[in-house]
mmCIF file of C-alpha atoms and ligand atoms in Angstrom:
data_model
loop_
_atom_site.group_PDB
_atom_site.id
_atom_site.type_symbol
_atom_site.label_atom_id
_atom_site.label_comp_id
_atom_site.label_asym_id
_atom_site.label_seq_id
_atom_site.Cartn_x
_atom_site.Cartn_y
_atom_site.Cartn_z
ATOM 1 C CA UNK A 1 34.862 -36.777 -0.208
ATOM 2 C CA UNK A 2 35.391 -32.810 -0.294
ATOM 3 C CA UNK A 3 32.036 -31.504 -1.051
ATOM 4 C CA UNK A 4 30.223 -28.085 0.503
ATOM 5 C CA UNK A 5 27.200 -27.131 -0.423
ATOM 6 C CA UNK A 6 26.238 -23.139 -0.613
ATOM 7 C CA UNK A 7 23.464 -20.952 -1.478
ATOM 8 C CA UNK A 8 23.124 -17.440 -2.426
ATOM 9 C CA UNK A 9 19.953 -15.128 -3.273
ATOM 10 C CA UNK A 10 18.595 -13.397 -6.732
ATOM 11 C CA UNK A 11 18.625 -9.095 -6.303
ATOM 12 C CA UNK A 12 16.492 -6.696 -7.901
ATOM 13 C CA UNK A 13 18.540 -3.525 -9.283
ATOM 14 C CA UNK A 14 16.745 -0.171 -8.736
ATOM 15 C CA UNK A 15 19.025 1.873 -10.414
ATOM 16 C CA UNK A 16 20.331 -0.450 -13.133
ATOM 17 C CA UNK A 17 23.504 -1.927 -14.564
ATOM 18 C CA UNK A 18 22.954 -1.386 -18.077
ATOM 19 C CA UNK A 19 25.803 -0.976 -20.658
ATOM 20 C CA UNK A 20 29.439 -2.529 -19.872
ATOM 21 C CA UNK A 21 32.949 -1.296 -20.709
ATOM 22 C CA UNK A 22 34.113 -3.217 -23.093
ATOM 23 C CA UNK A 23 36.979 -5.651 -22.153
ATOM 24 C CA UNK A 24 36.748 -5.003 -18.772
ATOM 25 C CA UNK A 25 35.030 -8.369 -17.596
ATOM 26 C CA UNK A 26 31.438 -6.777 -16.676
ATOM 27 C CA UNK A 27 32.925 -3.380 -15.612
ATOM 28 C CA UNK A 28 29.743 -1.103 -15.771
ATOM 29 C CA UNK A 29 28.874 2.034 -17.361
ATOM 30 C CA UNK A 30 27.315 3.456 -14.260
ATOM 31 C CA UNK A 31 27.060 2.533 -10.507
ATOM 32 C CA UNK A 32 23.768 0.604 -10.057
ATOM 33 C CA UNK A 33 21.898 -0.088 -6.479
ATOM 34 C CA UNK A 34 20.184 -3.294 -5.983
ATOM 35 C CA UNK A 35 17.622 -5.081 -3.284
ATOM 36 C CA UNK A 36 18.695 -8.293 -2.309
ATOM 37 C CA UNK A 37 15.958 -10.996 -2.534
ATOM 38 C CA UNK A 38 16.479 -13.360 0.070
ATOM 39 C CA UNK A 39 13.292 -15.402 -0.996
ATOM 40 C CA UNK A 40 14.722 -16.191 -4.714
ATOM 41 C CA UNK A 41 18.109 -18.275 -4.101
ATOM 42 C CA UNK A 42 20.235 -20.508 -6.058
ATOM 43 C CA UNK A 43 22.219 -23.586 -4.033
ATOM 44 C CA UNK A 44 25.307 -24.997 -5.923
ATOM 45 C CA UNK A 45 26.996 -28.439 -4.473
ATOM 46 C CA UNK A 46 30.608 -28.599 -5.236
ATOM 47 C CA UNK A 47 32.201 -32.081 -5.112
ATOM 48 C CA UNK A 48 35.640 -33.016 -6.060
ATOM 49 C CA UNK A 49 35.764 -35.251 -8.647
ATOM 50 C CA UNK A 50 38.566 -37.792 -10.644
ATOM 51 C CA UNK A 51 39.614 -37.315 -13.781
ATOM 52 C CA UNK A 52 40.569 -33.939 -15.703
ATOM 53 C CA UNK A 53 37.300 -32.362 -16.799
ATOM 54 C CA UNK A 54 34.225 -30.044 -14.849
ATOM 55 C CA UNK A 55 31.209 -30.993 -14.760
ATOM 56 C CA UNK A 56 27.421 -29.617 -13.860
ATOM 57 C CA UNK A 57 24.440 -31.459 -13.690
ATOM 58 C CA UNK A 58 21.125 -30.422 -12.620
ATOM 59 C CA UNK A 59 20.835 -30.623 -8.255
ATOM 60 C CA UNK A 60 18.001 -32.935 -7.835
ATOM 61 C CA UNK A 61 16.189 -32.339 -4.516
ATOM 62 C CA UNK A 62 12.401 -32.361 -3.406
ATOM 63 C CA UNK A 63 12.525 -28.769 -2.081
ATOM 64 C CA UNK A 64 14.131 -27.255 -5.140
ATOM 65 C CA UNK A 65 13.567 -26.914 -9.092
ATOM 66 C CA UNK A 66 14.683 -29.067 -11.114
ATOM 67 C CA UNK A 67 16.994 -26.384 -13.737
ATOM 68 C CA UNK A 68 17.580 -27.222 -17.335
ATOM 69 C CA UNK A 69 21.050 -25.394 -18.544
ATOM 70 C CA UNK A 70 21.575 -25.187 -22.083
ATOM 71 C CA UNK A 71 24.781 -26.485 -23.384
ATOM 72 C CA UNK A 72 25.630 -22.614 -23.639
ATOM 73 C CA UNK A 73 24.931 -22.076 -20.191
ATOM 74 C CA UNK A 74 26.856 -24.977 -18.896
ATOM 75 C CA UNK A 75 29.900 -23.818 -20.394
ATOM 76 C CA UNK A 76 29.859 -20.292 -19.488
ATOM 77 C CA UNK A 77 29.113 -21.655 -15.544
ATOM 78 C CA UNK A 78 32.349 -24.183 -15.881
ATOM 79 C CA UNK A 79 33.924 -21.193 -17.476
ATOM 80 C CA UNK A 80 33.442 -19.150 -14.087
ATOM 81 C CA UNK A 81 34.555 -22.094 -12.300
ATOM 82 C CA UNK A 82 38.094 -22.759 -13.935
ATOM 83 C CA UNK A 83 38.750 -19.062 -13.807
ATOM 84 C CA UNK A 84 38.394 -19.260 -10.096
ATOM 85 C CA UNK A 85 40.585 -22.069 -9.766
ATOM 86 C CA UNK A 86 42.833 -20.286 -11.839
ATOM 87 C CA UNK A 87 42.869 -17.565 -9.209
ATOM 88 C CA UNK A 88 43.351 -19.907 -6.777
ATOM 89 C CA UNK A 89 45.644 -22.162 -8.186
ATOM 90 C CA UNK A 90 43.649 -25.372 -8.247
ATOM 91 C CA UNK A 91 44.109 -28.666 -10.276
ATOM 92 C CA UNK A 92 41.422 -30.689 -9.218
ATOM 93 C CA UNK A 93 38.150 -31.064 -11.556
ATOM 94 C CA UNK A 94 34.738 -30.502 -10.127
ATOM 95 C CA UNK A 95 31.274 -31.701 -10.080
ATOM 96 C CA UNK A 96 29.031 -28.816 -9.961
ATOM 97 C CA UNK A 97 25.277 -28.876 -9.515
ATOM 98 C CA UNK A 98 22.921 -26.244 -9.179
ATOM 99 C CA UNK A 99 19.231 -25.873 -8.923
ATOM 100 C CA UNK A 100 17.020 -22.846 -7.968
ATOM 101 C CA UNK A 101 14.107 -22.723 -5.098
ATOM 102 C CA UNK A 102 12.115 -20.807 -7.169
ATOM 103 C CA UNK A 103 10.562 -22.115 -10.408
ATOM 104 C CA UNK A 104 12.544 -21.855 -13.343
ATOM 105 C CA UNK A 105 9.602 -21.296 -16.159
ATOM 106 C CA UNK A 106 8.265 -17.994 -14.467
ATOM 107 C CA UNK A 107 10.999 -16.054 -16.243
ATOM 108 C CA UNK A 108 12.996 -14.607 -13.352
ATOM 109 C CA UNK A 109 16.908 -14.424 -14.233
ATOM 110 C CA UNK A 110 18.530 -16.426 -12.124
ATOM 111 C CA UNK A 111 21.992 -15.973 -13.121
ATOM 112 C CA UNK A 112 23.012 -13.565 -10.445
ATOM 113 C CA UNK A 113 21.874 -15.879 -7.725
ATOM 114 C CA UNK A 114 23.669 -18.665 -9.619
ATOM 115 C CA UNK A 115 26.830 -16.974 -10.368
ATOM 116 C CA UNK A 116 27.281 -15.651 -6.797
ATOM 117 C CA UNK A 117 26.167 -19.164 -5.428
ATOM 118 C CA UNK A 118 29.222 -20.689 -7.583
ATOM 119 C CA UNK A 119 31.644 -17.984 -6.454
ATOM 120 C CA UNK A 120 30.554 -18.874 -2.614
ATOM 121 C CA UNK A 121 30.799 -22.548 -3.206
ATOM 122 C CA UNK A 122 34.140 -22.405 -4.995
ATOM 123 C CA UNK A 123 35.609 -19.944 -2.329
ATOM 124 C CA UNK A 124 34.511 -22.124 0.453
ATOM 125 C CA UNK A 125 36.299 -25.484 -1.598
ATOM 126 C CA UNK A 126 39.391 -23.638 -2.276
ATOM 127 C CA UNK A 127 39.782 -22.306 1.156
ATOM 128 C CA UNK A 128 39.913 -26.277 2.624
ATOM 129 C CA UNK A 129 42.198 -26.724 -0.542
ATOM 130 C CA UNK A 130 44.609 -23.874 -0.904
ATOM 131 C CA UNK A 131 44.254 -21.263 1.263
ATOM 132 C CA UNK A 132 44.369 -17.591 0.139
ATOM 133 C CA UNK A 133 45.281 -14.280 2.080
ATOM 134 C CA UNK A 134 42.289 -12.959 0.827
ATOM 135 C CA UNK A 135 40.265 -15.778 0.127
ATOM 136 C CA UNK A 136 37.203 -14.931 2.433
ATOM 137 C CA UNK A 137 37.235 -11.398 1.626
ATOM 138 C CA UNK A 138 33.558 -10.483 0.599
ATOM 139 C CA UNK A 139 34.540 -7.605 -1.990
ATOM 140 C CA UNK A 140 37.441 -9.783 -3.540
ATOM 141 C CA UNK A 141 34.440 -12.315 -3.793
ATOM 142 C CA UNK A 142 32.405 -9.740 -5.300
ATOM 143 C CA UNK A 143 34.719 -8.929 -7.726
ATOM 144 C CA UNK A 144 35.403 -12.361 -9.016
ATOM 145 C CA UNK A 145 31.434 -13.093 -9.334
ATOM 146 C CA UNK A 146 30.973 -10.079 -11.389
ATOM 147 C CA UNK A 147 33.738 -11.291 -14.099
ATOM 148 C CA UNK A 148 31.256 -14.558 -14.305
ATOM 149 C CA UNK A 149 27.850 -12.082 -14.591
ATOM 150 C CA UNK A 150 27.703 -8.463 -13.753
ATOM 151 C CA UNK A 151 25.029 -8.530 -11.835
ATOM 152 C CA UNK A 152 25.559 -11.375 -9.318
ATOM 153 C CA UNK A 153 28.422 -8.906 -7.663
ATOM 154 C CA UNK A 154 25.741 -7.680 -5.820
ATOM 155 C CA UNK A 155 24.157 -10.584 -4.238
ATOM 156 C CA UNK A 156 27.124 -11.189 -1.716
ATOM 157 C CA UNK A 157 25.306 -7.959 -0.031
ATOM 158 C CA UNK A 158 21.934 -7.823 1.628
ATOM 159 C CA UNK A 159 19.673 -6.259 1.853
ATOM 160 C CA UNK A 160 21.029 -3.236 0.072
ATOM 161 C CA UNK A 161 24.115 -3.549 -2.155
ATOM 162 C CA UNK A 162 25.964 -1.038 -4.077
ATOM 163 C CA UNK A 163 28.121 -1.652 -7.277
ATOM 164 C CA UNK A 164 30.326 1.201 -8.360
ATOM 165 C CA UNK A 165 33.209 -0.545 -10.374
ATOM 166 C CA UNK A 166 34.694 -3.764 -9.510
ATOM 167 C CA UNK A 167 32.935 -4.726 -6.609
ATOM 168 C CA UNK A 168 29.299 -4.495 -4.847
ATOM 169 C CA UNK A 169 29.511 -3.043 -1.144
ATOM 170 C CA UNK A 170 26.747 -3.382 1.501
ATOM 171 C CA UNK A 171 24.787 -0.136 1.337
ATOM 172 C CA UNK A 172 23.415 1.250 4.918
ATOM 173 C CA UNK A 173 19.569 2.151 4.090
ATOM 174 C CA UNK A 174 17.029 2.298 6.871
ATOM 175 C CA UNK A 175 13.942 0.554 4.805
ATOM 176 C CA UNK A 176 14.617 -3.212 4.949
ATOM 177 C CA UNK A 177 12.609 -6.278 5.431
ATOM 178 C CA UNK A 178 10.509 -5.067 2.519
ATOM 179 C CA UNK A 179 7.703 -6.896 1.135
ATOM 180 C CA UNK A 180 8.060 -8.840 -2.800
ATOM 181 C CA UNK A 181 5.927 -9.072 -5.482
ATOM 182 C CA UNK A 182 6.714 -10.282 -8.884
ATOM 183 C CA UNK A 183 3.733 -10.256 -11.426
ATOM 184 C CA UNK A 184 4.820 -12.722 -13.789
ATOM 185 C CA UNK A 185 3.635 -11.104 -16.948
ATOM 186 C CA UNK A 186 5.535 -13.714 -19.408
ATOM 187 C CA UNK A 187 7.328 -16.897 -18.518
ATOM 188 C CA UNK A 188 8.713 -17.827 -22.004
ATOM 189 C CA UNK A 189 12.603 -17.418 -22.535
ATOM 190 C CA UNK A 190 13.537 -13.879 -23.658
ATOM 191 C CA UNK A 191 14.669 -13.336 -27.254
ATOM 192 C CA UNK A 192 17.245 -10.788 -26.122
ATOM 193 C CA UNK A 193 19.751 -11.993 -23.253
ATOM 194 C CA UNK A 194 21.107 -9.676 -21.277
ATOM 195 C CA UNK A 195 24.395 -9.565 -22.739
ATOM 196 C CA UNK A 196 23.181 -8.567 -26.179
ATOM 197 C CA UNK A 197 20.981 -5.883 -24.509
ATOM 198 C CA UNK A 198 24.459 -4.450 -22.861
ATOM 199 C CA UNK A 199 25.983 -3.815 -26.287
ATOM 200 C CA UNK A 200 23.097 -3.171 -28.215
ATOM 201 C CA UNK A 201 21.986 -0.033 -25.272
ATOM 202 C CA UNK A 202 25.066 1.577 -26.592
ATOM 203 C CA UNK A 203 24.147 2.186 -30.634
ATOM 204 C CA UNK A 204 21.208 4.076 -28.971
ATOM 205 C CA UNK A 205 21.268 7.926 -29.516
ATOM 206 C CA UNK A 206 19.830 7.980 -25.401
ATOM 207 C CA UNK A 207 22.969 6.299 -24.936
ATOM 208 C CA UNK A 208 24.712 9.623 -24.452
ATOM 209 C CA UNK A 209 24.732 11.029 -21.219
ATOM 210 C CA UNK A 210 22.960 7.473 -19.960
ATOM 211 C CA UNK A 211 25.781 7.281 -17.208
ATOM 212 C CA UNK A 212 25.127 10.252 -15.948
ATOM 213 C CA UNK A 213 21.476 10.007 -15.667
ATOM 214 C CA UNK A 214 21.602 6.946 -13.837
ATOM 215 C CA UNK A 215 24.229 8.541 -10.957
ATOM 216 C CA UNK A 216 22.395 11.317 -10.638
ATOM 217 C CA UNK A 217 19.265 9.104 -10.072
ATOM 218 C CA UNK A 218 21.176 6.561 -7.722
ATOM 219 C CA UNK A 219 22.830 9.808 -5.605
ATOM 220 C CA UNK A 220 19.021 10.961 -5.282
ATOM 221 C CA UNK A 221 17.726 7.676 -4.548
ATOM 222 C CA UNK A 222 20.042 7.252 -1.734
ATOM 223 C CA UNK A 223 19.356 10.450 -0.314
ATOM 224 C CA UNK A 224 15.441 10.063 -0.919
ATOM 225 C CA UNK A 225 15.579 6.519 0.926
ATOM 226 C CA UNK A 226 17.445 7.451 3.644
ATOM 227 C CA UNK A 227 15.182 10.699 4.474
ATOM 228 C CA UNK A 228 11.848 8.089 4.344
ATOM 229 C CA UNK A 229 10.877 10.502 1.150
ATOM 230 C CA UNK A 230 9.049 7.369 -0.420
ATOM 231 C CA UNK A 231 7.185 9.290 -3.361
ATOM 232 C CA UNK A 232 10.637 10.684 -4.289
ATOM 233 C CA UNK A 233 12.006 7.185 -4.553
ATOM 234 C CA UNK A 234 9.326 5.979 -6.446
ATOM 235 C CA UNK A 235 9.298 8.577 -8.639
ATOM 236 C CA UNK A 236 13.173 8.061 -9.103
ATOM 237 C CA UNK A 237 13.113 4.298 -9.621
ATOM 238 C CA UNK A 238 9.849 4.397 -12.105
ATOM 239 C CA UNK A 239 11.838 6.774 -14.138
ATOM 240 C CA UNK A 240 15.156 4.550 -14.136
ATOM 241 C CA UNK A 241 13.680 1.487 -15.464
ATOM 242 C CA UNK A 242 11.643 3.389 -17.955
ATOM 243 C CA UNK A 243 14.800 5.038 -19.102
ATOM 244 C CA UNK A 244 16.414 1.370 -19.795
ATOM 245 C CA UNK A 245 13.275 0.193 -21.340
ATOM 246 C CA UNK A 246 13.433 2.988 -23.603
ATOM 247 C CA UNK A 247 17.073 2.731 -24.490
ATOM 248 C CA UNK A 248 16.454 -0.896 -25.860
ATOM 249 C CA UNK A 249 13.344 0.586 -27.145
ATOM 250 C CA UNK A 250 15.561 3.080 -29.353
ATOM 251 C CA UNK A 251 18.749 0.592 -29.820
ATOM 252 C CA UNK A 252 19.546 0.092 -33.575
ATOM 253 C CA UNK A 253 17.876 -2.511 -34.053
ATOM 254 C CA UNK A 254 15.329 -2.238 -31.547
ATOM 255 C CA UNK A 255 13.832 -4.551 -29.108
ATOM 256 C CA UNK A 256 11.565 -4.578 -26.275
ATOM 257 C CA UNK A 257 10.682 -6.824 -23.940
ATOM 258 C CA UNK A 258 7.369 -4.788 -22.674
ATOM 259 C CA UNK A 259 4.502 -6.756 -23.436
ATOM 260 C CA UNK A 260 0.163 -5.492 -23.547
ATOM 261 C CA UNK A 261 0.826 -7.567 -20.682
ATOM 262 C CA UNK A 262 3.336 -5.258 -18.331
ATOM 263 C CA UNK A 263 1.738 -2.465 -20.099
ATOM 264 C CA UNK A 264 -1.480 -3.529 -18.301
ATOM 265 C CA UNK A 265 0.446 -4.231 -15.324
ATOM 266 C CA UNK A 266 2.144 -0.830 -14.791
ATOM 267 C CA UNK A 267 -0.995 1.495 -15.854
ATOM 268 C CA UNK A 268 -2.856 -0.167 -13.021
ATOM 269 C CA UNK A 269 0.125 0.792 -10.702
ATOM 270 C CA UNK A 270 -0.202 4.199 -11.585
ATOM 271 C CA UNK A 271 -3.953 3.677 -10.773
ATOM 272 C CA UNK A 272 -3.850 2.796 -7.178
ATOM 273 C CA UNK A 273 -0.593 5.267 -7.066
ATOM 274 C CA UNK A 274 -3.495 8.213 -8.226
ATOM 275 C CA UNK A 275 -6.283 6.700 -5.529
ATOM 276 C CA UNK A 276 -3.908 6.713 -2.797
ATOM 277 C CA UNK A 277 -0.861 8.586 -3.137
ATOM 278 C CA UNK A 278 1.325 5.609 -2.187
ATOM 279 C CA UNK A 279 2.235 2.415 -3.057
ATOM 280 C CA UNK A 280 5.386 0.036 -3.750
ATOM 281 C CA UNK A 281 8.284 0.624 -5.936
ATOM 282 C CA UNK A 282 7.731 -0.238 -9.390
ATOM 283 C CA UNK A 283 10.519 -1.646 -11.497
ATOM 284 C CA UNK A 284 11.503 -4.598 -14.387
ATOM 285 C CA UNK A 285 14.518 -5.847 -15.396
ATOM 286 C CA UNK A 286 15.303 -6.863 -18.985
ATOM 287 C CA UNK A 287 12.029 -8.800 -19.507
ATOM 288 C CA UNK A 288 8.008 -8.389 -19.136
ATOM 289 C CA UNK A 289 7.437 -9.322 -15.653
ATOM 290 C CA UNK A 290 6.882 -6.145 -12.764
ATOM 291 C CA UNK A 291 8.796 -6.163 -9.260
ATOM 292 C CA UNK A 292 7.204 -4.624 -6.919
ATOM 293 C CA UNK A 293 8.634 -3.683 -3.356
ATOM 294 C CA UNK A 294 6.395 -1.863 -0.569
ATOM 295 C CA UNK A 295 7.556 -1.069 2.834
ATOM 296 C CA UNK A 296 6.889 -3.300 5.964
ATOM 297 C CA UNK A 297 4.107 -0.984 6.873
ATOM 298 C CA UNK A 298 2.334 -1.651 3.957
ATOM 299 C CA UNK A 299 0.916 -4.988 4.640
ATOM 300 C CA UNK A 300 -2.664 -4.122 3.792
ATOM 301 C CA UNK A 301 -1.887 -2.801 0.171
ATOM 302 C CA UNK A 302 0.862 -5.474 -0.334
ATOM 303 C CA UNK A 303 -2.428 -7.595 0.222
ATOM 304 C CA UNK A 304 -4.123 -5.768 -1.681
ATOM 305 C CA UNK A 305 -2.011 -5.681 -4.927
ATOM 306 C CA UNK A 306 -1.499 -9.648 -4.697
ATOM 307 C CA UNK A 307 -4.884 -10.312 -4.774
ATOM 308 C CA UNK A 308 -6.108 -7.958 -7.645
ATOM 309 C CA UNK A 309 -2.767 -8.675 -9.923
ATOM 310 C CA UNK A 310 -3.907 -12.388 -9.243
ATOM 311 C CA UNK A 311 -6.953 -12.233 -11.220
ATOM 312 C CA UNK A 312 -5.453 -11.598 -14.769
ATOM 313 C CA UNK A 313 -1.710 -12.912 -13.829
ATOM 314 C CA UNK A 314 0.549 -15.653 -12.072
ATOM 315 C CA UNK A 315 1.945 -13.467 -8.899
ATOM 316 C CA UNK A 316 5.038 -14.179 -6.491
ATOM 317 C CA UNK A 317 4.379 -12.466 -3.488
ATOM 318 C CA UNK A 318 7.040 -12.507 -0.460
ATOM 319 C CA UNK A 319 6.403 -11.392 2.588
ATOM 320 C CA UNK A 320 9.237 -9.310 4.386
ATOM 321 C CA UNK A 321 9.487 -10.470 8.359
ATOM 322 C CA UNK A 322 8.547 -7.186 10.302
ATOM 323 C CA UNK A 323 11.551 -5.129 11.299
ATOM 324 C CA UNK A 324 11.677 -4.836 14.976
ATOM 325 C CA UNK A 325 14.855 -3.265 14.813
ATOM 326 C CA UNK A 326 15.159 0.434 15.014
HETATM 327 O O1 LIG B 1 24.295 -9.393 -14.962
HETATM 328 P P1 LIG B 1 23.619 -9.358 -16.269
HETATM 329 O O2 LIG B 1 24.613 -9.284 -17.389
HETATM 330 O O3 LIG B 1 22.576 -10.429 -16.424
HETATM 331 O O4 LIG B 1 22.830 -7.957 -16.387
HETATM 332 C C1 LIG B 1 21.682 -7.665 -15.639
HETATM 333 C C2 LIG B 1 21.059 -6.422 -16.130
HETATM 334 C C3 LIG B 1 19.744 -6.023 -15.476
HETATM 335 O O5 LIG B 1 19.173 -7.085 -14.754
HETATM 336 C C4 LIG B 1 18.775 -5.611 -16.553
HETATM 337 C C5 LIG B 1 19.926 -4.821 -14.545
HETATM 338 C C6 LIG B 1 20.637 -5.066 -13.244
HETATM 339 O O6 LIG B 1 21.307 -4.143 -12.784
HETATM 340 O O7 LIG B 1 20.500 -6.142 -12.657
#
């Protein structure tokens, strides 16, 4: 029986893929720069199957989530999956299941890790099957998983990936192993998916000059990372999700997905920011929950925010393993 079995992990976008060019197949507006979180992961078995149509089903194993994939969601997945086999030439019909390790009713997208899970799985297959030149070539790989969802592109790259235009590269930052905490503000499904918020970000009168905002920020954030100026990058990434937030905040119609809840959240971030002129970065996606990343020398207030964020709200935390590398 051919059958692999693959994983890949979830990333968190600092500077953020937000607006597509149209017809392009998830060609961005603006180069985005993302943290790879190895803790959040998607696995997706591939087995060959008889008979002439795909197929997913849920993975069913103690040690992961159980996912539920509306019939929507199946079909864009098996939709990724022929147009790989397309690329690759492939006949055969497929059984795919997938399941997260990380639960699914917290609210955390999970479609990069899935659609870069699928891309690994189906590259691995179609190696054994049909061999290709450039079959095993991460950016190729890249740019494949970004035609099934922009933002998985970037989790072939850890633990810093960079996305200019068809493909994610590894980006060379010295601050890894970085501790994770996701305050998981609302855990209901989000009105607005995040392909309607791609074209709707673009009827917004911020929408103009929005490119160029964000590669200013991501050429600053670069430099401010790699010189260790921390309250530069935070400063840099605070403003970058605020300016998406705002742009779906001013989209015609509007939407938001900031909640009394992240509100909350983010003014007592600002807080302990005040008291002791450091703390993590700061950042959300399109939804209500807050990511939080702090260096591996920040333990204590890594500690520190899990514990006070757990009083009011459920809270992933991840510990980064220390960096002994130098
Ligand atoms: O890959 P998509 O279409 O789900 O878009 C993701 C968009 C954001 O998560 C909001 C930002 C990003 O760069 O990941």
């Amino acid at each position: 029986m051919n059958q692999v079995l693959v994983s890949a992990p979830s990333n968190i976008a600092l500077i953020k893929y937000m607006g597509k060019i149209e017809g392009t197949g998830n060609k961005p507006t603006n180069g985005s720069l993302s943290y790879t979180l190895e803790n959040l992961k998607t696995f997706v078995r591939l087995t060959e199957i008889a008979g002439s149509e795909d197929q997913w089903k849920p993975l069913v194993r103690d040690d992961l989530e159980k996912i539920e994939l509306s019939e929507k969601g199946q079909q864009r997945f098996l939709k990724h999956l022929q147009n790989l086999k397309q690329k690759w030439g492939i006949n055969q019909s497929f059984l795919v299941e997938s399941a997260n390790n990380f639960p699914s009713d917290c609210g955390l997208a999970s479609s990069a890790s899935s659609f870069a899970a699928l891309t690994l799985a189906a590259a691995e297959m179609f190696q054994k099957l049909h061999p290709q030149p450039w079959g095993a070539d991460k950016k190729v790989l890249s740019e494949l998983s970004r035609q099934g969802s922009g933002s998985s592109c970037r989790s072939l790259f850890s633990p810093w990936a960079l996305w200019q235009a068809e493909y994610a590269e590894p980006m060379s930052i010295p601050q890894t192993h970085l501790h994770h905490i996701v305050v998981v503000v609302e855990d209901s499904k989000k009105e607005v998916s995040s392909s309607e918020a791609h074209k709707l970000v673009t009827t917004s009168p911020r929408f103009t000059g929005r490119p160029e905002r964000a590669e200013l920020r991501l050429k600053d954030l670069v430099q401010a990372l790699c010189w260790n100026d921390w309250h530069m990058a935070r400063q840099i990434v605070w403003d970058e999700f605020m300016d998406m937030h705002r742009l779906f905040e001013t989209s015609v119609p509007a939407f938001s997905y900031m909640t009394s809840g992240s509100k909350k959240v983010l003014e007592d971030c600002q807080g302990f920011w005040s008291k002791w002129q450091d703390g993590p970065l700061v950042t959300m996606d399109a939804g209500a929950n807050v990511h939080m990343l702090f260096r591996n020398d920040q333990k204590k207030s890594f500690e520190t925010y899990r514990e006070h964020f757990k009083k009011d709200f459920k809270v992933l935390a991840f510990e980064g393993v220390k960096d002994n590398v130098h």
